[in-house]
Coordinates of C-alpha atoms in Angstrom, one line a residue:
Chain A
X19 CA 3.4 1.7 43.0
X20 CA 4.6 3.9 40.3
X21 CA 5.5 0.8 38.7
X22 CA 2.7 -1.3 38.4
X23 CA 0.9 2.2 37.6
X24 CA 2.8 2.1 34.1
X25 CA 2.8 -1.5 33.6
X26 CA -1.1 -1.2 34.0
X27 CA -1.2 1.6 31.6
X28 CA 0.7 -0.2 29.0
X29 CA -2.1 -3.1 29.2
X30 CA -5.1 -0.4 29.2
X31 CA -3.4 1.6 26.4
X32 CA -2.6 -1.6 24.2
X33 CA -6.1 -3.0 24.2
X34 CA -7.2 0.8 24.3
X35 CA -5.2 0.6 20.2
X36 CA -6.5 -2.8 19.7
X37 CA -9.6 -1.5 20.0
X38 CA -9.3 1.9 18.0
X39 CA -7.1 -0.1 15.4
X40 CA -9.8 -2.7 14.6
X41 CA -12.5 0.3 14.2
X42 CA -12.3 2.0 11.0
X43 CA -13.5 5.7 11.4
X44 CA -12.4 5.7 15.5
X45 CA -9.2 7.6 15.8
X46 CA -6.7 7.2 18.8
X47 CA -7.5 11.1 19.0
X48 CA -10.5 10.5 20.2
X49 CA -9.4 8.3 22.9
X50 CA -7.0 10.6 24.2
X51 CA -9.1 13.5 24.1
X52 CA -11.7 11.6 26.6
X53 CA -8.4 11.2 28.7
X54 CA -7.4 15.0 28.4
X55 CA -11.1 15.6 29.7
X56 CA -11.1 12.4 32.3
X57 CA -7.4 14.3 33.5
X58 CA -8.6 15.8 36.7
X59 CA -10.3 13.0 37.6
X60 CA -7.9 10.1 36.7
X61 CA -4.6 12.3 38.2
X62 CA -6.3 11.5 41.3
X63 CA -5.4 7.5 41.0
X64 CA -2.8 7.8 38.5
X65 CA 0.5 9.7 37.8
X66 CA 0.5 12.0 34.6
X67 CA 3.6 9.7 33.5
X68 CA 1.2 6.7 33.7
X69 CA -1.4 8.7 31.8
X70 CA 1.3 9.7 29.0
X71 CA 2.8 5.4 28.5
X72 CA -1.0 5.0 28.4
X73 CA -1.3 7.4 25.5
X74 CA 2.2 6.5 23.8
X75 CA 0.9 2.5 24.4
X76 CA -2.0 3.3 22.9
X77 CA -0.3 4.7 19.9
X78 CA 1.9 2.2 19.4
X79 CA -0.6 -0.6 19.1
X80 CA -3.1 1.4 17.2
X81 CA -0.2 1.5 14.5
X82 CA 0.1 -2.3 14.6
X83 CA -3.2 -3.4 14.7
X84 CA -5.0 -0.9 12.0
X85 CA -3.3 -3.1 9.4
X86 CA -5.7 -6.0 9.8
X87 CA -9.0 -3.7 8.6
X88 CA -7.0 -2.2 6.1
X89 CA -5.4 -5.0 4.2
X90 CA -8.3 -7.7 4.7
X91 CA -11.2 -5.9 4.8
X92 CA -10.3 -2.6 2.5
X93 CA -11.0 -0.2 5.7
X94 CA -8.3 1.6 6.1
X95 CA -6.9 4.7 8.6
X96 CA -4.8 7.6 7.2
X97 CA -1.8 5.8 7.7
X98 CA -3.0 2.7 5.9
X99 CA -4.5 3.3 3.1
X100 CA -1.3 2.8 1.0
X101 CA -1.3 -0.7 2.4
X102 CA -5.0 -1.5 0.7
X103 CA -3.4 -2.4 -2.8
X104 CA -0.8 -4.8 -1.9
X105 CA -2.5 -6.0 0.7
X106 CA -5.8 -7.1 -1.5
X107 CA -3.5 -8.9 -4.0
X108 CA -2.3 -11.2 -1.2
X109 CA -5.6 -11.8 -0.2
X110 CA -7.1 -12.6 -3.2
X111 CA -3.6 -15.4 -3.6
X112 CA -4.7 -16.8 0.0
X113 CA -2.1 -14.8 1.6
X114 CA -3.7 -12.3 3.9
X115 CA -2.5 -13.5 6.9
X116 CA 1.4 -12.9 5.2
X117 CA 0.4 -9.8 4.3
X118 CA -0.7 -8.3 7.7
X119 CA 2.6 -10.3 9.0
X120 CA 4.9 -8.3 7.2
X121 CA 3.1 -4.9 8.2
X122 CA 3.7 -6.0 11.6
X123 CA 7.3 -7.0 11.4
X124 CA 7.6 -3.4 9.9
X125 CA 6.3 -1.6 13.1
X126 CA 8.6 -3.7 15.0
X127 CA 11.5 -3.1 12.9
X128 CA 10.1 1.0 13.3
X129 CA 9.8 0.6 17.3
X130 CA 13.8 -0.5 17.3
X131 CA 15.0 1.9 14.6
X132 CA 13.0 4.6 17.2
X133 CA 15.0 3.7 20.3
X134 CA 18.1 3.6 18.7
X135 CA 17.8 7.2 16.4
X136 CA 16.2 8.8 19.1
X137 CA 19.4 10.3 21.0
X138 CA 21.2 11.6 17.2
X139 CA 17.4 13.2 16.9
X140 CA 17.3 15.2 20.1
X141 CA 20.8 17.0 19.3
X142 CA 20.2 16.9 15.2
X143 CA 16.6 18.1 14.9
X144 CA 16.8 21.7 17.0
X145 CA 19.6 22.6 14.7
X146 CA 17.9 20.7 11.3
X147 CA 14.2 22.0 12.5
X148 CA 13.9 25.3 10.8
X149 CA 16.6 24.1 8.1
X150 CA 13.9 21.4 6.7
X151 CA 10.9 23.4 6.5
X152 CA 12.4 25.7 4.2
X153 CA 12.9 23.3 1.9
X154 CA 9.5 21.3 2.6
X155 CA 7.7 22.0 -0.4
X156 CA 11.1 21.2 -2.8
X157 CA 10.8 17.6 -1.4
X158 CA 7.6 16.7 -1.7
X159 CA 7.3 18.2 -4.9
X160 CA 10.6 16.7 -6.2
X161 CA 8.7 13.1 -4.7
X162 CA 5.4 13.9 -6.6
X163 CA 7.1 14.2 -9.8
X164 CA 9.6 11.1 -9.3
X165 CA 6.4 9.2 -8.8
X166 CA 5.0 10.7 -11.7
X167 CA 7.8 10.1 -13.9
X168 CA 7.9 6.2 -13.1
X169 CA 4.3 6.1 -14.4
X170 CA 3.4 4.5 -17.6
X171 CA 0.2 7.1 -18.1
X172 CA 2.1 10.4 -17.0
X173 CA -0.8 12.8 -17.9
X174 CA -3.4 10.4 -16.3
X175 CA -1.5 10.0 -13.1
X176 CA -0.6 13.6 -13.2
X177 CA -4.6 14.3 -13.4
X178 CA -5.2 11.8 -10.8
X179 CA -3.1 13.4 -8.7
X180 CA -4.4 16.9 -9.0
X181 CA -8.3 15.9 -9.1
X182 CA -7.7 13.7 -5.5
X183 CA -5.5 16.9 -4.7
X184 CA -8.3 19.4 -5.1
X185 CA -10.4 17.3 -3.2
X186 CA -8.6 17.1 -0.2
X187 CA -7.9 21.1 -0.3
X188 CA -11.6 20.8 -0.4
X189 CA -12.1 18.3 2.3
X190 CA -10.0 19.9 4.7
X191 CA -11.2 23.3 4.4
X192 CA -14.9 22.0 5.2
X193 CA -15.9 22.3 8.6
X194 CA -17.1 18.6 9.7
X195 CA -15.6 16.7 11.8
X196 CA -12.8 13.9 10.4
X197 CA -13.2 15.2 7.4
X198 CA -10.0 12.7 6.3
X199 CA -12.3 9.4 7.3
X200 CA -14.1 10.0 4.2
X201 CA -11.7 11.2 2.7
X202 CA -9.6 8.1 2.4
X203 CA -12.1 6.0 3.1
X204 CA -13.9 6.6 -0.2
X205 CA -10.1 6.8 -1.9
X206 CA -8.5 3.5 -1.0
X207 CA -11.6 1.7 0.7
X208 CA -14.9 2.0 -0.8
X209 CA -13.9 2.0 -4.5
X210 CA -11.8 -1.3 -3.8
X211 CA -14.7 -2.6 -2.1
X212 CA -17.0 -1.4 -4.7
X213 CA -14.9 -2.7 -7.5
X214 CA -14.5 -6.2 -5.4
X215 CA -18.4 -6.0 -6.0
X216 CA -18.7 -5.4 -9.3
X217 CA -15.8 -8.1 -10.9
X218 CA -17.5 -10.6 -7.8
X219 CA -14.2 -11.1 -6.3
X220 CA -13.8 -14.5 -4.5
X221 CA -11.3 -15.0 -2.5
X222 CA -9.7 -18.3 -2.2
X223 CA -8.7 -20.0 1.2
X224 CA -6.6 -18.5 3.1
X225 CA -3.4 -20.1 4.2
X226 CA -1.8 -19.0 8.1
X227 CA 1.7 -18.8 5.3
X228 CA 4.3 -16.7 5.8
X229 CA 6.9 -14.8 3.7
X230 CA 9.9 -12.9 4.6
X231 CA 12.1 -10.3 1.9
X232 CA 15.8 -10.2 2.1
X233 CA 18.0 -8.7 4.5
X234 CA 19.4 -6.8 1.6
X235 CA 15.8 -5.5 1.4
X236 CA 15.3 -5.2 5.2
X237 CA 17.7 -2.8 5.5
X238 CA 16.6 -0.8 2.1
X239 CA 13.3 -0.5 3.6
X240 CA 14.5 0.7 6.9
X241 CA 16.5 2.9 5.6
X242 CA 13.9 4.8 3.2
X243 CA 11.6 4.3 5.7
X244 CA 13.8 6.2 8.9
X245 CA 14.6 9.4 6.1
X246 CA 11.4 9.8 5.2
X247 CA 9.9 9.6 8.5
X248 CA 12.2 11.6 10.5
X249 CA 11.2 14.5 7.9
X250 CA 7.9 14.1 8.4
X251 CA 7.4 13.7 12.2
X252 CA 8.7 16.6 12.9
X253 CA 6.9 19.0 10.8
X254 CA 3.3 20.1 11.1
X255 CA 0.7 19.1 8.4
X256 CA 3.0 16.1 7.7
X257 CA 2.6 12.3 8.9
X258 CA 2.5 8.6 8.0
X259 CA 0.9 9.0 4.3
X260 CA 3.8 11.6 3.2
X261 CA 6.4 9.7 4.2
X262 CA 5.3 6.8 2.6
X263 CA 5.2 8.7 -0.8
X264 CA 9.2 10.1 -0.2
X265 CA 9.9 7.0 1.4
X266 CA 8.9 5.1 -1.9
X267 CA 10.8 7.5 -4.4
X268 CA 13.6 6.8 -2.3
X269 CA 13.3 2.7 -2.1
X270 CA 12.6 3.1 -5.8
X271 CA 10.0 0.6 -7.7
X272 CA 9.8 -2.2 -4.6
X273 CA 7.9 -5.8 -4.5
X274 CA 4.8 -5.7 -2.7
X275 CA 6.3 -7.6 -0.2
X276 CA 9.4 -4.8 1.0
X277 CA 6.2 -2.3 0.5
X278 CA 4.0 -3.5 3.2
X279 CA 7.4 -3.7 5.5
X280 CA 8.0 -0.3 5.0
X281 CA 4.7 1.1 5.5
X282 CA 4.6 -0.9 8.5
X283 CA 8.0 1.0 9.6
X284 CA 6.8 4.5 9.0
X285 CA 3.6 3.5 10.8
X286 CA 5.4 3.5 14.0
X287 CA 8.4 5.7 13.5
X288 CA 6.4 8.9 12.4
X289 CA 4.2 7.8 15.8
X290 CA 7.0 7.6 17.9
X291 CA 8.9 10.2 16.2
X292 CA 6.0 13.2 16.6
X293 CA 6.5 12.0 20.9
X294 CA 10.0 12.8 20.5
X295 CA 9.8 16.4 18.6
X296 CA 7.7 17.1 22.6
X297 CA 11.8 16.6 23.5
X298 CA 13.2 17.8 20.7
X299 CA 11.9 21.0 19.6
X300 CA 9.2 21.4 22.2
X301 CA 6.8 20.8 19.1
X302 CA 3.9 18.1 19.8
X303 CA 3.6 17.0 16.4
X304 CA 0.1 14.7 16.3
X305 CA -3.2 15.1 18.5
X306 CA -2.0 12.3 20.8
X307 CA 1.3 13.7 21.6
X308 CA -0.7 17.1 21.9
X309 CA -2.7 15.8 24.6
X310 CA 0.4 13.8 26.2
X311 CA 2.6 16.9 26.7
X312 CA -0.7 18.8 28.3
X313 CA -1.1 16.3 30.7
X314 CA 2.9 15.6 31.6
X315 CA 3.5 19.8 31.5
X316 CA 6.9 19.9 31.8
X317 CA 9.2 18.0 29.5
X318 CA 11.8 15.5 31.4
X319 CA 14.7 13.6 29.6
X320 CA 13.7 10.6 32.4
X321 CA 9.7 10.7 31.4
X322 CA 11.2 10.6 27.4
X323 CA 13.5 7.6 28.7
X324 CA 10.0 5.6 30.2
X325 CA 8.2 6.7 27.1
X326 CA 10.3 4.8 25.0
X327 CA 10.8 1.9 27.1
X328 CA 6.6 1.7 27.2
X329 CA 6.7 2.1 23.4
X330 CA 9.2 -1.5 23.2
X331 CA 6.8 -3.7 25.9
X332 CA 4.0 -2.2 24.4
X333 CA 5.1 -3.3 20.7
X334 CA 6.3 -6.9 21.5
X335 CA 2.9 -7.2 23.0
X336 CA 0.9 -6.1 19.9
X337 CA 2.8 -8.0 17.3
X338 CA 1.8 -11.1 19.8
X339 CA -1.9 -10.2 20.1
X340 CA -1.9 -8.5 16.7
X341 CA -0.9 -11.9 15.1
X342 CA -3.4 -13.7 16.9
X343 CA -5.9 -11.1 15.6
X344 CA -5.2 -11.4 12.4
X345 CA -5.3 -15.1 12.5
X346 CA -8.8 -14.9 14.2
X347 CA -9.7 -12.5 11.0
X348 CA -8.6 -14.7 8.5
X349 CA -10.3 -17.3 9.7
X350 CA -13.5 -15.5 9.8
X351 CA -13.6 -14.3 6.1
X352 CA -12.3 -17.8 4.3
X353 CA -15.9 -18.8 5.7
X354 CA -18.0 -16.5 4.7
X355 CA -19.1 -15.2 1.1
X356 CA -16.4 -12.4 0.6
X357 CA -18.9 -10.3 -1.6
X358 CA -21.4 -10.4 1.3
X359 CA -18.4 -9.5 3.7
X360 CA -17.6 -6.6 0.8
X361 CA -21.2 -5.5 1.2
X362 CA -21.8 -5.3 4.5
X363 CA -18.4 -3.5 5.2
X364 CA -19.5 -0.8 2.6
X365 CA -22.6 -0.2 4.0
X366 CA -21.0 -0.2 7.8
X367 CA -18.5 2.5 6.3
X368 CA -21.2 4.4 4.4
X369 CA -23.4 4.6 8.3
X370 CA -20.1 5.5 9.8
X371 CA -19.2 7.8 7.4
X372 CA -22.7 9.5 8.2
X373 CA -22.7 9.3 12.0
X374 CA -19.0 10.8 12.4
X375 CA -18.9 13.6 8.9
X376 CA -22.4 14.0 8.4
X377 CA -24.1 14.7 4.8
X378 CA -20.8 16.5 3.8
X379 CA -18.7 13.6 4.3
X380 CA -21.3 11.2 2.3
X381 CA -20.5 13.4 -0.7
X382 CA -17.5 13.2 0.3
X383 CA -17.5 9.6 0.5
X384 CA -19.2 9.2 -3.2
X385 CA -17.2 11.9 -5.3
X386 CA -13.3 10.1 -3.3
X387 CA -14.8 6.7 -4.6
X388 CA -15.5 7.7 -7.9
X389 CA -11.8 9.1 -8.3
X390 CA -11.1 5.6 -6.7
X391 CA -12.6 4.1 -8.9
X392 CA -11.5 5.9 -12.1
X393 CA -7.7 5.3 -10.8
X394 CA -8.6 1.2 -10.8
X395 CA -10.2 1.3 -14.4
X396 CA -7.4 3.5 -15.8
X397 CA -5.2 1.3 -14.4
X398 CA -2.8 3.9 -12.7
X399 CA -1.4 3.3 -9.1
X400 CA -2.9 4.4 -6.5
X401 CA -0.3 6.3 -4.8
X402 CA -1.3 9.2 -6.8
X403 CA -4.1 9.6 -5.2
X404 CA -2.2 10.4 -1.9
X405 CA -2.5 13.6 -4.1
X406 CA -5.1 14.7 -1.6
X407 CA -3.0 15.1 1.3
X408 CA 0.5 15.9 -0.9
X409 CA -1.5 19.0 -2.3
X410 CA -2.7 20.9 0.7
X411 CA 0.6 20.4 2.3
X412 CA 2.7 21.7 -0.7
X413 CA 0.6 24.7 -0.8
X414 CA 1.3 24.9 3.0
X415 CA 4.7 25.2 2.9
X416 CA 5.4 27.3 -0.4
X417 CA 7.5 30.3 0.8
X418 CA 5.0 32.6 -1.0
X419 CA 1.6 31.1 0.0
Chain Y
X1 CA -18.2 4.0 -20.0
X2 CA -17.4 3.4 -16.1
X3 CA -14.4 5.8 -16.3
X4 CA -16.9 8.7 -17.7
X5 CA -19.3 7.7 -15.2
X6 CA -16.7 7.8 -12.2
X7 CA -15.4 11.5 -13.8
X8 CA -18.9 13.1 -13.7
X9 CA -19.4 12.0 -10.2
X10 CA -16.5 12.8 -9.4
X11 CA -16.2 16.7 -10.4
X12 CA -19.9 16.8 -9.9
X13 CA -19.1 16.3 -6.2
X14 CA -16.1 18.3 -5.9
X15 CA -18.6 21.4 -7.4
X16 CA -21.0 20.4 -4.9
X17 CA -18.2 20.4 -1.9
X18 CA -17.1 23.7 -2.8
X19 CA -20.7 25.1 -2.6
X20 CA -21.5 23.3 0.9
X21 CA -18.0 24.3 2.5
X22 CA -19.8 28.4 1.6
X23 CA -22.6 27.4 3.6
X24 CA -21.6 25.0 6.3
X25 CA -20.5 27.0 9.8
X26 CA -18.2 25.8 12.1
X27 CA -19.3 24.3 15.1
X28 CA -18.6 26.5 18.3
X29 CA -15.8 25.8 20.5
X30 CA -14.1 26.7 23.6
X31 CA -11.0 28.8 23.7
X32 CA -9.3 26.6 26.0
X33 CA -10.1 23.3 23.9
X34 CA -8.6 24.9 20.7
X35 CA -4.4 22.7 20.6
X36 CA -1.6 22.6 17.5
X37 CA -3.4 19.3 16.7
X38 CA -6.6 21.7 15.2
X39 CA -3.7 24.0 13.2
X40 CA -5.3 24.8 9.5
X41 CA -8.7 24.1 10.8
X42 CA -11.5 26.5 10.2
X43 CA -13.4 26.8 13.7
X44 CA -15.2 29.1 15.1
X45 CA -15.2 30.9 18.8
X46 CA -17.2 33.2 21.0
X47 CA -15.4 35.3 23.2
X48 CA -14.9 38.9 24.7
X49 CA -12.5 40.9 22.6
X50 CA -10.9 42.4 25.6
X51 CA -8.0 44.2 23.4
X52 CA -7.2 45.5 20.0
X53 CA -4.4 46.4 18.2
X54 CA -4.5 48.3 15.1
X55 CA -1.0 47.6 13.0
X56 CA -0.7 48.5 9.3
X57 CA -2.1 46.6 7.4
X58 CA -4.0 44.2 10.2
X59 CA -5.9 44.2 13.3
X60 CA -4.8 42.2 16.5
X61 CA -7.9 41.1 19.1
X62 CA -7.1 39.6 22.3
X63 CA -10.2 37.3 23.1
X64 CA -10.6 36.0 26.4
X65 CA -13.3 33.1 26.9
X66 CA -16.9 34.0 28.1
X67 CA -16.5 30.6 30.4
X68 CA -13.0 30.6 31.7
X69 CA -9.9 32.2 32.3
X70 CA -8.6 31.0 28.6
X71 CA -7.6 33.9 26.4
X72 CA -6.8 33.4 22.6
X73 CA -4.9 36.2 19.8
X74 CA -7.1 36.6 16.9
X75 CA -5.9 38.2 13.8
X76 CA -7.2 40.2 11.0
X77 CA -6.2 40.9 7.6
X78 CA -8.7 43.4 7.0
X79 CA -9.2 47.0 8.8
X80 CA -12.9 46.4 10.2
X81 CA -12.2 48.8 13.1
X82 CA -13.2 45.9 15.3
X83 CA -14.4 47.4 18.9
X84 CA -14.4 45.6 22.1
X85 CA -16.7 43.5 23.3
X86 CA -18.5 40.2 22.5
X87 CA -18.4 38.4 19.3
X88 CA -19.0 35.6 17.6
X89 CA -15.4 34.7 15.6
X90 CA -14.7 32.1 12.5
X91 CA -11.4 31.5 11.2
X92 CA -8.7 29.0 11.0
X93 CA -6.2 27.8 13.5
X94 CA -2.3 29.2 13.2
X95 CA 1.1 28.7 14.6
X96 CA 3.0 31.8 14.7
X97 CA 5.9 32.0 16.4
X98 CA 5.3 29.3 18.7
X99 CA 1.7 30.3 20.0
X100 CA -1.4 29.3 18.8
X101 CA -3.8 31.9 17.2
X102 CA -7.0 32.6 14.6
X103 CA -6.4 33.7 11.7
X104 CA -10.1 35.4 11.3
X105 CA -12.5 35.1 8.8
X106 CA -15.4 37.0 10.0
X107 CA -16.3 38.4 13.3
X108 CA -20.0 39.0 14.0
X109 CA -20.8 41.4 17.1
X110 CA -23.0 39.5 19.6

């Protein structure tokens, strides 16, 4: 019974991603907090274990399939807006599909490198915990200015950085709801798409080709990808889009290619990752895993065991339907005009933008595209940008804030 | 001409941000709703200050929900000589020392 229970979840919570990954603006919070409210009904059929592989499945997948808005249609979450740059120059050489393939392969390759760090981070991180967020700010401010250094226009990227910066200290102080759907919408999205526009980008045909990088590269990636992640799951204000800037300082200057691979990593090991640090250091580190460790109450080494079981099945199924998805996408855009596509996306983000932030969060929108769009006409890498979330969180963890 | 176009709008709309996030209020929620996943967020609550604390240099409330058993710590920075009863609280969510709490803002007597 218990069983089938948790198989069934891992089903419901994939297609339950599938879903909140393909929406732009729809975050896998919200889904979980209808399920924290739903509890007292739904602990009446199901176990809160099921409930919890539902969430974790849910997760997982999300992480997977968010790739396929952001890279072919410029709409990205939080933790793929990094993935909009590379992931537009395949497109526009008829390589989308080989794009969103090697995002995948990376949350696969983040899934495995999960199950098997997991055990050396429940004895290392009670001991490392308080060790790390000392010297929180150091890091990321030691990333920030390797980035900065590897810049051709230092002061421009340093000004990009600070401008997108105060704007998210902005942002995130206002009191509308997802304030960071604008927010990076507008950053990574909108101004490509508005850009796109302007130049009357066509794409060509796409080709169902893939590419691969080298195992060399593989293990590179997964390497930069486990540090940076394992020190930002576990501490608060910190997720995916931090550890992609300290994971890319440490990978050094990559190609495109090893870039979307290790984004794709860090997509699933900071989600997996902030489920663990419920085990670890009795710290739920994301709003899902908030709402998971409400519903399970106590935390069992056997419920972290089925978590992470749930979070393989549920993986090898989303890089299946994920695939096929993508696929399905591809085919859709080579047939229609990919400036009317560009249009109609911006004005679905614009009314989504509205409906979730409200008039804050259309400003919001307009003033993140305009630093968007000054980053693309400058011709300084986007990355900087990522200043918006960077900023707060340095200030957050300075000693003498 | 596009870059000086993009900068305008741009710090024009930061300006603008910085006046609304003066005026806009928080929307009101309920003690028991308020999780780590909402720490740094500026909220606001109303609740029964059931307790106060006065400390050196800050005030501690204990607010306990007007629809529920759910009771929340609110802290204050400021000696207002708070007094028991209902109020209408805005501030931002903390973690200290493994418990949620409010840093407070302003506290308006209902």
């Amino acid at each position: 019974m218990v069983l089938s229970q948790i198989f069934f979840a891992i089903i419901m919570g994939i297609f339950a991603g599938s879903f909140t990954g393909l929406m732009p603006g729809i975050h896998i919070n919200f889904v979980a907090t209808l399920l924290l409210l739903s509890s007292n009904f739904l602990l009446q059929y199901f176990s809160p274990l099921s409930l919890a592989v539902f969430i974790i499945s849910m997760a997982i997948a999300h992480s997977f399939i968010d790739f396929i808005p952001s890279i072919l249609l410029s709409a990205p979450n939080s933790d793929t807006a990094l993935s909009i740059m590379p992931g537009h120059r395949f497109l526009l050489k008829g390589r989308g599909y080989a794009a969103v393939r090697l995002s995948m392969i990376g949350c696969y390759i983040g899934v495995i490198i999960l199950i098997i760090t997991t055990p050396v981070f429940m004895i290392v991180m009670p001991f490392l915990y308080d060790y790390i967020k000392r010297f929180m700010a150091l890091i990321l401010i030691f990333s920030v200015l390797l980035l900065l250094i590897q810049e051709k226009k230092k002061f421009g990227a340093f000004f990009l950085f600070m401008l997108s910066g105060i704007l998210g200290m902005v942002t995130l102080n206002m009191p509308i709801r997802e304030p960071l759907f604008p927010l990076l919408t507008g950053l990574f999205g909108t101004s490509m798409i508005v850009t796109s526009i302007k130049e009357k980008t066509k794409i060509p045909i796409q080709k169902l080709s893939i590419t691969s990088i080298s195992k060399r590269e593989y293990v590179k990636v997964s390497l930069a990808g486990l540090f940076a992640s394992s020190l930002c799951s576990f501490l608060p204000g910190l997720g995916s889009a931090q550890a992609a800037v300290i994971a890319s300082d440490v990978n050094g200057r990559a190609s495109q290619k090893s870039f979307l691979v290790l984004l794709g990593i860090i997509s699933t090991l900071v989600t997996g990752l902030n489920f663990v640090a419920i085990y670890a250091i009795n710290k739920p580190r994301s709003g899902v895993a908030v709402v998971a460790s409400k519903i399970l109450e106590t935390t069992q080494l056997n419920h972290l065991i089925i978590l992470l079981i749930a979070s393989v099945l549920s993986a090898s199924l989303a890089l299946i339907l994920g695939l096929y998805l993508a696929r399905i996408f591809i085919r859709i855009i080579s047939k229609i005009d990919y400036t009317a596509i560009s249009l109609a996306i911006l004005i679905a983000l614009c009314v989504m933008t509205f409906f979730i932030s409200g008039i804050a969060g259309i400003v919001i929108l307009i003033t993140s595209t305009a630093i968007g769009i000054l980053a693309i006409s400058l011709g300084i890498r986007k990355m900087h940008l990522m200043g918006c979330l960077m900023l707060p969180v340095i200030i957050y963890f300075l000693p003498f804030r | 001409m596009i870059e000086r176009f993009a900068l305008v709008t741009a710090l024009t709309g930061i300006i603008i941000l910085m006046l609304l996030s003066n005026i806009l209020v928080p929307e009101i929620i309920e003690i028991s709703s308020i999780n780590k996943g909402m720490l740094d967020k500026k909220i606001s609550i109303i609740g029964n200050i059931t307790s106060v604390r006065n400390l050196e240099n800050m005030e501690i409330l204990t607010v306990k929900s007007l629809n529920d058993d759910s009771i929340i710590t609110v802290v204050l920075f400021d000696k207002l000589e708070i007094e028991k009863g209902v109020a209408s609280i805005t501030g931002k969510v903390r973690e200290y020392k493994g418990k949620i709490e409010i840093e407070a803002e302003e506290i308006t007597k209902e």
